[in-house]
Amino acid sequence: MARLDRYILAQLLWVFGFFSLVLVSVYWVNRAVRLFDQLISNGQPMSVFLEFTALSLPMLIRTVLPISAFVAATYVTLSLLRSSEITVLQAAGISPFRLARPVVAFGLIVTAFLIVLMHFLIPEARAELSRRQMEVAQNLTASLLQDGVFQHPANGVTFFITEITAEGTMRGIYLSDARSQLQRIDYTARTALIVPEASGPKLVMIDGQAQIFDRRTGRLSVTGFGDFTYDLSTMTGPAGRGRSVQELGSSELLAATPALLEETRASVAQFRFELVSRFVDGFAAVAAALIGFSSLIAGGFSRLGFWREVVVAVVLMALVQTLTNALAGPAMRSTALAWLGIVPLGLAVAVSLGLIAWATRKRRVRT
């Protein structure tokens, strides 16, 4: 690699590392605050909180790396333009396409990290996180089985059991749900059972009544029921489900067996789209870096500043992400359209090359 390539690449990697650290920290703190409030309020120890946040890091890093690649390419190119280094290099006969070589190399380095994340670390982290969430949900459900004690499994929820028989049947149930600002509902039942389901545990109350107090009007209504099902997953989280498509390894996505389709409750199109996305999302770093570089290099040197070029780069990134989201729906509904995930990446690279070609043809320097 030429000295020029090493010089630009070193700056790109340094800025990329700095912004990646900052963005991951911001995302992690935002996620950790919500997770801390949820777990600690449910009586979980600090070790569970630390484990959950560690397992969520690969997904956060995957989100941040393409953004950091774009920011690094934009920042370094802007710095080289402001210091007139690019102007001097072009005057020496070095073309914009030649200047793009270290940017592409930088994008491929980030892509290598993303490929490892997408194909190995993230599926494993998602699977382990789901397993631990199910264990926590089961522990929380089991903790409700205490008779003679008023329990508060969630803010605004009070649960009381008079007696638990040897067969596991609960007698004398009282459940108060005051989480809504519009109404408060108090359930009483003669007997009840906790039934595990794929969407989460359910409390089946038999022979009881529900007292609904409307906070706006101050009216109380009473409704009797023979049996009523109350969803406990809002407090304990889902449990007992199979793996999702995102938790499968890439080799399993290639072989969409009937057993896997039944376990994940997904279609073959979703399998194909997920597999394509793991490659496309990896190479998104190359496209992001090229967009940041080409948008600025196309504008050339200007004493009036480069804010227009920066705005163009940001708008192009937003359009690529919007197109990605728009094409995801059709691609997941039809196996024949799974290739649509490649379209935003291809368009981003094509637009970037077009901007670099425009910079090559440009001769006049703006003043």
mmCIF file of C-alpha atoms in Angstrom:
data_model
loop_
_atom_site.group_PDB
_atom_site.id
_atom_site.type_symbol
_atom_site.label_atom_id
_atom_site.label_comp_id
_atom_site.label_asym_id
_atom_site.label_seq_id
_atom_site.Cartn_x
_atom_site.Cartn_y
_atom_site.Cartn_z
ATOM 1 C CA MET A 1 0.000 0.000 0.000
ATOM 2 C CA ALA A 2 1.346 3.435 -0.953
ATOM 3 C CA ARG A 3 2.272 5.977 1.702
ATOM 4 C CA LEU A 4 -0.678 8.164 0.651
ATOM 5 C CA ASP A 5 -3.096 5.262 1.230
ATOM 6 C CA ARG A 6 -1.639 4.546 4.652
ATOM 7 C CA TYR A 7 -1.840 8.240 5.579
ATOM 8 C CA ILE A 8 -5.549 8.571 4.703
ATOM 9 C CA LEU A 9 -6.421 5.110 6.044
ATOM 10 C CA ALA A 10 -4.796 5.858 9.401
ATOM 11 C CA GLN A 11 -6.899 8.999 9.780
ATOM 12 C CA LEU A 12 -10.057 7.146 8.804
ATOM 13 C CA LEU A 13 -9.448 4.371 11.319
ATOM 14 C CA TRP A 14 -8.615 6.788 14.131
ATOM 15 C CA VAL A 15 -11.759 8.885 13.591
ATOM 16 C CA PHE A 16 -13.835 5.735 13.090
ATOM 17 C CA GLY A 17 -12.651 4.281 16.392
ATOM 18 C CA PHE A 18 -13.402 7.509 18.250
ATOM 19 C CA PHE A 19 -16.923 7.955 16.869
ATOM 20 C CA SER A 20 -17.697 4.250 17.271
ATOM 21 C CA LEU A 21 -16.778 4.440 20.945
ATOM 22 C CA VAL A 22 -18.899 7.552 21.461
ATOM 23 C CA LEU A 23 -21.954 6.259 19.581
ATOM 24 C CA VAL A 24 -21.833 2.793 21.175
ATOM 25 C CA SER A 25 -21.618 4.439 24.601
ATOM 26 C CA VAL A 26 -24.630 6.660 23.878
ATOM 27 C CA TYR A 27 -26.712 3.771 22.534
ATOM 28 C CA TRP A 28 -25.602 1.489 25.377
ATOM 29 C CA VAL A 29 -26.448 3.988 28.120
ATOM 30 C CA ASN A 30 -29.874 4.629 26.580
ATOM 31 C CA ARG A 31 -30.549 0.897 26.403
ATOM 32 C CA ALA A 32 -29.050 0.183 29.827
ATOM 33 C CA VAL A 33 -31.226 2.749 31.611
ATOM 34 C CA ARG A 34 -34.442 1.139 30.354
ATOM 35 C CA LEU A 35 -33.131 -2.357 30.997
ATOM 36 C CA PHE A 36 -31.953 -1.453 34.499
ATOM 37 C CA ASP A 37 -35.358 -0.060 35.443
ATOM 38 C CA GLN A 38 -37.123 -3.131 34.054
ATOM 39 C CA LEU A 39 -34.911 -5.782 35.666
ATOM 40 C CA ILE A 40 -34.203 -4.180 39.014
ATOM 41 C CA SER A 41 -37.880 -3.318 39.524
ATOM 42 C CA ASN A 42 -38.629 -7.028 39.011
ATOM 43 C CA GLY A 43 -36.168 -7.968 41.733
ATOM 44 C CA GLN A 44 -33.368 -9.262 39.478
ATOM 45 C CA PRO A 45 -29.759 -9.046 40.724
ATOM 46 C CA MET A 46 -27.139 -6.759 39.201
ATOM 47 C CA SER A 47 -25.423 -9.750 37.566
ATOM 48 C CA VAL A 48 -28.498 -10.356 35.374
ATOM 49 C CA PHE A 49 -28.489 -6.695 34.311
ATOM 50 C CA LEU A 50 -24.806 -6.852 33.373
ATOM 51 C CA GLU A 51 -25.332 -10.103 31.468
ATOM 52 C CA PHE A 52 -28.255 -8.704 29.488
ATOM 53 C CA THR A 53 -26.412 -5.513 28.581
ATOM 54 C CA ALA A 54 -23.342 -7.491 27.477
ATOM 55 C CA LEU A 55 -25.493 -9.720 25.257
ATOM 56 C CA SER A 56 -27.115 -6.669 23.658
ATOM 57 C CA LEU A 57 -23.775 -5.081 22.719
ATOM 58 C CA PRO A 58 -23.279 -6.965 19.395
ATOM 59 C CA MET A 59 -26.627 -5.650 18.125
ATOM 60 C CA LEU A 60 -25.725 -2.115 19.193
ATOM 61 C CA ILE A 61 -22.311 -2.326 17.528
ATOM 62 C CA ARG A 62 -23.891 -3.615 14.317
ATOM 63 C CA THR A 63 -26.161 -0.537 14.252
ATOM 64 C CA VAL A 64 -23.357 1.909 14.990
ATOM 65 C CA LEU A 65 -20.529 0.728 12.691
ATOM 66 C CA PRO A 66 -22.022 1.856 9.323
ATOM 67 C CA ILE A 67 -22.900 5.235 10.858
ATOM 68 C CA SER A 68 -19.381 5.585 12.223
ATOM 69 C CA ALA A 69 -17.919 4.658 8.829
ATOM 70 C CA PHE A 70 -19.986 7.401 7.183
ATOM 71 C CA VAL A 71 -19.026 9.975 9.822
ATOM 72 C CA ALA A 72 -15.332 9.048 9.604
ATOM 73 C CA ALA A 73 -15.237 9.290 5.799
ATOM 74 C CA THR A 74 -17.087 12.614 5.846
ATOM 75 C CA TYR A 75 -14.956 14.078 8.628
ATOM 76 C CA VAL A 76 -11.590 13.041 7.161
ATOM 77 C CA THR A 77 -12.495 14.178 3.634
ATOM 78 C CA LEU A 78 -13.704 17.501 5.024
ATOM 79 C CA SER A 79 -10.452 17.891 6.958
ATOM 80 C CA LEU A 80 -8.358 17.150 3.858
ATOM 81 C CA LEU A 81 -10.363 19.674 1.828
ATOM 82 C CA ARG A 82 -10.096 22.411 4.436
ATOM 83 C CA SER A 83 -6.328 21.980 4.691
ATOM 84 C CA SER A 84 -6.108 22.010 0.847
ATOM 85 C CA GLU A 85 -4.371 18.629 0.881
ATOM 86 C CA ILE A 86 -6.786 17.201 -1.682
ATOM 87 C CA THR A 87 -6.331 20.290 -3.876
ATOM 88 C CA VAL A 88 -2.550 19.804 -3.825
ATOM 89 C CA LEU A 89 -2.882 16.079 -4.565
ATOM 90 C CA GLN A 90 -5.189 16.735 -7.511
ATOM 91 C CA ALA A 91 -2.838 19.409 -8.803
ATOM 92 C CA ALA A 92 -0.102 16.759 -8.693
ATOM 93 C CA GLY A 93 -2.185 14.592 -11.008
ATOM 94 C CA ILE A 94 -3.842 12.240 -8.487
ATOM 95 C CA SER A 95 -7.437 11.605 -9.543
ATOM 96 C CA PRO A 96 -10.460 11.391 -7.224
ATOM 97 C CA PHE A 97 -10.756 7.693 -8.094
ATOM 98 C CA ARG A 98 -7.203 7.183 -6.830
ATOM 99 C CA LEU A 99 -8.058 9.085 -3.639
ATOM 100 C CA ALA A 100 -11.063 6.808 -3.143
ATOM 101 C CA ARG A 101 -8.865 3.709 -2.870
ATOM 102 C CA PRO A 102 -8.039 4.087 0.859
ATOM 103 C CA VAL A 103 -11.716 4.894 1.508
ATOM 104 C CA VAL A 104 -12.750 1.602 -0.111
ATOM 105 C CA ALA A 105 -10.052 -0.243 1.843
ATOM 106 C CA PHE A 106 -11.354 1.352 5.035
ATOM 107 C CA GLY A 107 -14.918 0.307 4.168
ATOM 108 C CA LEU A 108 -13.810 -3.280 3.555
ATOM 109 C CA ILE A 109 -12.072 -3.392 6.958
ATOM 110 C CA VAL A 110 -15.297 -2.296 8.665
ATOM 111 C CA THR A 111 -17.214 -4.774 6.498
ATOM 112 C CA ALA A 112 -15.028 -7.601 7.793
ATOM 113 C CA PHE A 113 -16.045 -6.706 11.366
ATOM 114 C CA LEU A 114 -19.705 -6.512 10.349
ATOM 115 C CA ILE A 115 -19.612 -9.863 8.541
ATOM 116 C CA VAL A 116 -18.262 -11.544 11.666
ATOM 117 C CA LEU A 117 -20.944 -9.843 13.749
ATOM 118 C CA MET A 118 -23.828 -10.610 11.393
ATOM 119 C CA HIS A 119 -22.987 -14.259 10.715
ATOM 120 C CA PHE A 120 -21.577 -15.416 14.052
ATOM 121 C CA LEU A 121 -21.754 -13.118 17.078
ATOM 122 C CA ILE A 122 -25.231 -11.587 16.698
ATOM 123 C CA PRO A 123 -27.139 -14.876 16.136
ATOM 124 C CA GLU A 124 -25.393 -16.426 19.140
ATOM 125 C CA ALA A 125 -26.011 -13.338 21.285
ATOM 126 C CA ARG A 126 -29.691 -13.200 20.287
ATOM 127 C CA ALA A 127 -30.185 -16.895 21.044
ATOM 128 C CA GLU A 128 -28.496 -16.614 24.451
ATOM 129 C CA LEU A 129 -30.417 -13.445 25.285
ATOM 130 C CA SER A 130 -33.736 -15.122 24.425
ATOM 131 C CA ARG A 131 -32.812 -18.135 26.545
ATOM 132 C CA ARG A 132 -31.966 -15.959 29.532
ATOM 133 C CA GLN A 133 -35.141 -13.908 29.090
ATOM 134 C CA MET A 134 -37.201 -17.094 29.205
ATOM 135 C CA GLU A 135 -35.406 -18.178 32.382
ATOM 136 C CA VAL A 136 -36.073 -14.821 34.003
ATOM 137 C CA ALA A 137 -39.730 -14.974 32.926
ATOM 138 C CA GLN A 138 -40.088 -18.438 34.444
ATOM 139 C CA ASN A 139 -38.464 -17.265 37.670
ATOM 140 C CA LEU A 140 -40.808 -14.294 37.862
ATOM 141 C CA THR A 141 -43.822 -16.527 37.229
ATOM 142 C CA ALA A 142 -42.675 -18.921 39.939
ATOM 143 C CA SER A 143 -42.188 -16.018 42.347
ATOM 144 C CA LEU A 144 -45.897 -15.208 42.033
ATOM 145 C CA LEU A 145 -46.795 -18.563 43.584
ATOM 146 C CA GLN A 146 -46.686 -17.390 47.197
ATOM 147 C CA ASP A 147 -49.798 -17.532 49.312
ATOM 148 C CA GLY A 148 -50.734 -15.061 52.020
ATOM 149 C CA VAL A 149 -48.416 -12.341 50.656
ATOM 150 C CA PHE A 150 -49.295 -9.143 48.783
ATOM 151 C CA GLN A 151 -46.950 -8.980 45.797
ATOM 152 C CA HIS A 152 -46.160 -6.196 43.326
ATOM 153 C CA PRO A 153 -44.693 -7.841 40.186
ATOM 154 C CA ALA A 154 -44.926 -4.550 38.251
ATOM 155 C CA ASN A 155 -45.628 -0.898 38.981
ATOM 156 C CA GLY A 156 -49.353 -0.477 39.593
ATOM 157 C CA VAL A 157 -50.045 -4.222 39.902
ATOM 158 C CA THR A 158 -50.939 -5.974 43.158
ATOM 159 C CA PHE A 159 -51.382 -9.753 43.388
ATOM 160 C CA PHE A 160 -52.597 -11.859 46.339
ATOM 161 C CA ILE A 161 -53.282 -15.581 46.751
ATOM 162 C CA THR A 162 -55.145 -16.860 49.798
ATOM 163 C CA GLU A 163 -54.098 -20.498 49.406
ATOM 164 C CA ILE A 164 -52.175 -22.775 47.024
ATOM 165 C CA THR A 165 -53.289 -26.411 47.049
ATOM 166 C CA ALA A 166 -50.986 -29.420 46.716
ATOM 167 C CA GLU A 167 -52.133 -29.787 43.075
ATOM 168 C CA GLY A 168 -50.973 -26.227 42.303
ATOM 169 C CA THR A 169 -54.437 -24.676 42.154
ATOM 170 C CA MET A 170 -54.665 -21.159 43.573
ATOM 171 C CA ARG A 171 -57.669 -20.205 45.699
ATOM 172 C CA GLY A 172 -58.914 -16.800 46.731
ATOM 173 C CA ILE A 173 -57.321 -14.615 44.043
ATOM 174 C CA TYR A 174 -57.087 -10.845 44.137
ATOM 175 C CA LEU A 175 -55.431 -8.952 41.262
ATOM 176 C CA SER A 176 -55.411 -5.167 40.977
ATOM 177 C CA ASP A 177 -54.179 -3.504 37.759
ATOM 178 C CA ALA A 178 -53.840 0.279 38.138
ATOM 179 C CA ARG A 179 -51.255 0.880 35.403
ATOM 180 C CA SER A 180 -53.690 2.733 33.153
ATOM 181 C CA GLN A 181 -54.322 6.410 33.846
ATOM 182 C CA LEU A 182 -57.890 6.045 32.559
ATOM 183 C CA GLN A 183 -59.123 3.153 34.676
ATOM 184 C CA ARG A 184 -58.331 0.725 37.472
ATOM 185 C CA ILE A 185 -59.448 -2.911 37.320
ATOM 186 C CA ASP A 186 -59.686 -5.180 40.350
ATOM 187 C CA TYR A 187 -60.128 -8.905 39.677
ATOM 188 C CA THR A 188 -61.284 -11.412 42.260
ATOM 189 C CA ALA A 189 -61.703 -15.139 41.579
ATOM 190 C CA ARG A 190 -62.498 -18.286 43.504
ATOM 191 C CA THR A 191 -59.699 -20.310 41.824
ATOM 192 C CA ALA A 192 -56.961 -19.706 39.230
ATOM 193 C CA LEU A 193 -54.144 -21.420 37.325
ATOM 194 C CA ILE A 194 -51.017 -20.152 35.588
ATOM 195 C CA VAL A 195 -50.802 -21.591 32.065
ATOM 196 C CA PRO A 196 -47.561 -21.253 30.027
ATOM 197 C CA GLU A 197 -48.042 -20.340 26.359
ATOM 198 C CA ALA A 198 -45.811 -19.372 23.438
ATOM 199 C CA SER A 199 -46.694 -15.697 23.797
ATOM 200 C CA GLY A 200 -46.064 -15.756 27.555
ATOM 201 C CA PRO A 201 -47.650 -17.079 30.773
ATOM 202 C CA LYS A 202 -51.392 -16.568 31.276
ATOM 203 C CA LEU A 203 -53.365 -16.399 34.510
ATOM 204 C CA VAL A 204 -56.695 -18.208 34.052
ATOM 205 C CA MET A 205 -59.169 -17.061 36.724
ATOM 206 C CA ILE A 206 -62.355 -19.083 37.300
ATOM 207 C CA ASP A 207 -65.641 -17.973 38.862
ATOM 208 C CA GLY A 208 -64.933 -14.362 39.691
ATOM 209 C CA GLN A 209 -65.696 -10.755 38.898
ATOM 210 C CA ALA A 210 -63.965 -7.644 37.587
ATOM 211 C CA GLN A 211 -64.541 -4.239 39.158
ATOM 212 C CA ILE A 212 -63.715 -1.447 36.687
ATOM 213 C CA PHE A 213 -63.280 2.050 38.077
ATOM 214 C CA ASP A 214 -63.320 4.857 35.465
ATOM 215 C CA ARG A 215 -61.005 7.599 36.702
ATOM 216 C CA ARG A 216 -62.546 10.200 34.374
ATOM 217 C CA THR A 217 -66.171 9.783 35.426
ATOM 218 C CA GLY A 218 -65.682 8.233 38.858
ATOM 219 C CA ARG A 219 -68.090 5.404 37.979
ATOM 220 C CA LEU A 220 -67.625 1.820 39.120
ATOM 221 C CA SER A 221 -68.906 -1.114 37.074
ATOM 222 C CA VAL A 222 -68.866 -4.763 38.111
ATOM 223 C CA THR A 223 -68.778 -7.681 35.648
ATOM 224 C CA GLY A 224 -68.951 -11.345 36.616
ATOM 225 C CA PHE A 225 -67.219 -14.091 34.635
ATOM 226 C CA GLY A 226 -67.051 -17.860 34.553
ATOM 227 C CA ASP A 227 -63.460 -17.817 33.409
ATOM 228 C CA PHE A 228 -61.113 -15.004 32.429
ATOM 229 C CA THR A 229 -57.565 -15.018 31.055
ATOM 230 C CA TYR A 230 -55.098 -12.357 32.176
ATOM 231 C CA ASP A 231 -51.852 -11.932 30.249
ATOM 232 C CA LEU A 232 -48.857 -12.081 32.603
ATOM 233 C CA SER A 233 -46.309 -11.578 29.811
ATOM 234 C CA THR A 234 -46.652 -7.808 30.179
ATOM 235 C CA MET A 235 -44.976 -8.255 33.568
ATOM 236 C CA THR A 236 -42.738 -11.276 33.058
ATOM 237 C CA GLY A 237 -41.995 -11.210 29.328
ATOM 238 C CA PRO A 238 -42.602 -13.919 26.708
ATOM 239 C CA ALA A 239 -41.649 -17.489 27.477
ATOM 240 C CA GLY A 240 -41.770 -20.890 25.904
ATOM 241 C CA ARG A 241 -41.412 -19.781 22.281
ATOM 242 C CA GLY A 242 -39.118 -21.154 19.614
ATOM 243 C CA ARG A 243 -36.170 -19.394 18.052
ATOM 244 C CA SER A 244 -36.655 -16.423 15.755
ATOM 245 C CA VAL A 245 -35.120 -16.097 12.287
ATOM 246 C CA GLN A 246 -32.539 -13.654 13.654
ATOM 247 C CA GLU A 247 -31.282 -16.291 16.101
ATOM 248 C CA LEU A 248 -30.487 -18.879 13.428
ATOM 249 C CA GLY A 249 -27.006 -19.397 12.031
ATOM 250 C CA SER A 250 -26.343 -18.634 8.370
ATOM 251 C CA SER A 251 -25.988 -22.339 7.562
ATOM 252 C CA GLU A 252 -29.491 -22.938 8.974
ATOM 253 C CA LEU A 253 -30.875 -20.082 6.892
ATOM 254 C CA LEU A 254 -29.515 -21.739 3.763
ATOM 255 C CA ALA A 255 -31.377 -24.968 4.577
ATOM 256 C CA ALA A 256 -34.888 -23.841 5.447
ATOM 257 C CA THR A 257 -36.162 -27.210 6.639
ATOM 258 C CA PRO A 258 -39.840 -27.699 7.568
ATOM 259 C CA ALA A 259 -38.794 -28.137 11.198
ATOM 260 C CA LEU A 260 -37.065 -24.734 11.235
ATOM 261 C CA LEU A 261 -39.986 -23.074 9.482
ATOM 262 C CA GLU A 262 -42.361 -24.483 12.095
ATOM 263 C CA GLU A 263 -40.088 -23.516 14.983
ATOM 264 C CA THR A 264 -39.610 -19.914 13.852
ATOM 265 C CA ARG A 265 -43.118 -19.552 12.372
ATOM 266 C CA ALA A 266 -41.494 -17.767 9.436
ATOM 267 C CA SER A 267 -41.685 -18.180 5.685
ATOM 268 C CA VAL A 268 -38.978 -19.199 3.231
ATOM 269 C CA ALA A 269 -38.955 -15.598 1.958
ATOM 270 C CA GLN A 270 -38.083 -14.341 5.447
ATOM 271 C CA PHE A 271 -35.238 -16.870 5.633
ATOM 272 C CA ARG A 272 -33.862 -15.704 2.293
ATOM 273 C CA PHE A 273 -34.231 -12.026 3.162
ATOM 274 C CA GLU A 274 -32.438 -12.493 6.489
ATOM 275 C CA LEU A 275 -29.549 -14.281 4.780
ATOM 276 C CA VAL A 276 -29.241 -11.608 2.079
ATOM 277 C CA SER A 277 -29.450 -8.866 4.717
ATOM 278 C CA ARG A 278 -26.496 -10.281 6.615
ATOM 279 C CA PHE A 279 -24.296 -9.767 3.559
ATOM 280 C CA VAL A 280 -25.868 -6.473 2.496
ATOM 281 C CA ASP A 281 -25.638 -4.970 5.982
ATOM 282 C CA GLY A 282 -21.983 -5.962 6.099
ATOM 283 C CA PHE A 283 -21.102 -4.167 2.862
ATOM 284 C CA ALA A 284 -23.198 -1.173 3.885
ATOM 285 C CA ALA A 285 -20.035 0.201 5.498
ATOM 286 C CA VAL A 286 -18.371 0.469 2.072
ATOM 287 C CA ALA A 287 -21.389 2.289 0.644
ATOM 288 C CA ALA A 288 -21.588 4.628 3.658
ATOM 289 C CA ALA A 289 -17.897 5.516 3.438
ATOM 290 C CA LEU A 290 -18.125 6.136 -0.321
ATOM 291 C CA ILE A 291 -21.183 8.376 0.099
ATOM 292 C CA GLY A 292 -19.392 10.508 2.671
ATOM 293 C CA PHE A 293 -16.248 10.771 0.526
ATOM 294 C CA SER A 294 -17.864 11.266 -2.878
ATOM 295 C CA SER A 295 -20.374 13.909 -1.752
ATOM 296 C CA LEU A 296 -17.560 16.131 -0.523
ATOM 297 C CA ILE A 297 -15.033 15.420 -3.272
ATOM 298 C CA ALA A 298 -17.631 16.225 -5.932
ATOM 299 C CA GLY A 299 -17.984 19.747 -4.583
ATOM 300 C CA GLY A 300 -14.281 20.501 -4.809
ATOM 301 C CA PHE A 301 -12.486 23.163 -2.836
ATOM 302 C CA SER A 302 -14.449 26.252 -1.745
ATOM 303 C CA ARG A 303 -13.581 29.161 0.519
ATOM 304 C CA LEU A 304 -17.288 29.500 1.332
ATOM 305 C CA GLY A 305 -17.340 26.231 3.252
ATOM 306 C CA PHE A 306 -18.624 22.741 2.597
ATOM 307 C CA TRP A 307 -21.961 22.737 4.383
ATOM 308 C CA ARG A 308 -23.874 22.060 1.143
ATOM 309 C CA GLU A 309 -21.825 18.942 0.441
ATOM 310 C CA VAL A 310 -22.299 17.712 4.015
ATOM 311 C CA VAL A 311 -26.061 18.181 3.705
ATOM 312 C CA VAL A 312 -26.037 16.252 0.410
ATOM 313 C CA ALA A 313 -24.146 13.388 2.078
ATOM 314 C CA VAL A 314 -26.615 13.229 4.974
ATOM 315 C CA VAL A 315 -29.605 13.355 2.608
ATOM 316 C CA LEU A 316 -28.160 10.545 0.479
ATOM 317 C CA MET A 317 -27.670 8.368 3.571
ATOM 318 C CA ALA A 318 -31.245 9.084 4.674
ATOM 319 C CA LEU A 319 -32.592 8.188 1.220
ATOM 320 C CA VAL A 320 -30.647 4.910 1.184
ATOM 321 C CA GLN A 321 -32.031 3.954 4.597
ATOM 322 C CA THR A 322 -35.562 4.939 3.564
ATOM 323 C CA LEU A 323 -35.303 2.812 0.430
ATOM 324 C CA THR A 324 -33.962 -0.094 2.491
ATOM 325 C CA ASN A 325 -36.950 0.068 4.828
ATOM 326 C CA ALA A 326 -39.393 0.393 1.925
ATOM 327 C CA LEU A 327 -38.067 -2.682 0.113
ATOM 328 C CA ALA A 328 -37.864 -4.867 3.221
ATOM 329 C CA GLY A 329 -41.605 -5.579 3.241
ATOM 330 C CA PRO A 330 -41.906 -6.922 -0.338
ATOM 331 C CA ALA A 331 -38.636 -8.849 0.025
ATOM 332 C CA MET A 332 -39.900 -10.694 3.113
ATOM 333 C CA ARG A 333 -43.192 -11.607 1.449
ATOM 334 C CA SER A 334 -41.815 -13.241 -1.703
ATOM 335 C CA THR A 335 -38.836 -15.552 -2.127
ATOM 336 C CA ALA A 336 -38.306 -14.277 -5.682
ATOM 337 C CA LEU A 337 -37.895 -10.721 -4.358
ATOM 338 C CA ALA A 338 -35.267 -11.487 -1.709
ATOM 339 C CA TRP A 339 -32.661 -9.828 -3.960
ATOM 340 C CA LEU A 340 -34.364 -6.444 -3.392
ATOM 341 C CA GLY A 341 -32.191 -6.048 -0.310
ATOM 342 C CA ILE A 342 -29.210 -5.514 -2.626
ATOM 343 C CA VAL A 343 -30.854 -2.618 -4.512
ATOM 344 C CA PRO A 344 -30.157 0.181 -1.960
ATOM 345 C CA LEU A 345 -26.525 -0.919 -1.653
ATOM 346 C CA GLY A 346 -26.076 -1.024 -5.433
ATOM 347 C CA LEU A 347 -27.687 2.384 -5.900
ATOM 348 C CA ALA A 348 -25.548 3.911 -3.151
ATOM 349 C CA VAL A 349 -22.343 2.637 -4.765
ATOM 350 C CA ALA A 350 -23.516 3.749 -8.240
ATOM 351 C CA VAL A 351 -24.354 7.265 -7.035
ATOM 352 C CA SER A 352 -21.006 7.483 -5.236
ATOM 353 C CA LEU A 353 -19.092 6.463 -8.351
ATOM 354 C CA GLY A 354 -21.089 9.000 -10.362
ATOM 355 C CA LEU A 355 -20.166 11.788 -7.950
ATOM 356 C CA ILE A 356 -16.493 10.785 -8.072
ATOM 357 C CA ALA A 357 -16.656 10.787 -11.887
ATOM 358 C CA TRP A 358 -18.197 14.266 -11.730
ATOM 359 C CA ALA A 359 -15.282 15.402 -9.570
ATOM 360 C CA THR A 360 -12.892 13.989 -12.175
ATOM 361 C CA ARG A 361 -14.442 16.055 -14.973
ATOM 362 C CA LYS A 362 -14.553 19.217 -12.925
ATOM 363 C CA ARG A 363 -11.793 21.696 -13.628
ATOM 364 C CA ARG A 364 -12.856 25.071 -12.240
ATOM 365 C CA VAL A 365 -12.135 25.817 -8.564
ATOM 366 C CA ARG A 366 -14.889 27.691 -6.738
ATOM 367 C CA THR A 367 -13.905 30.840 -4.931
#
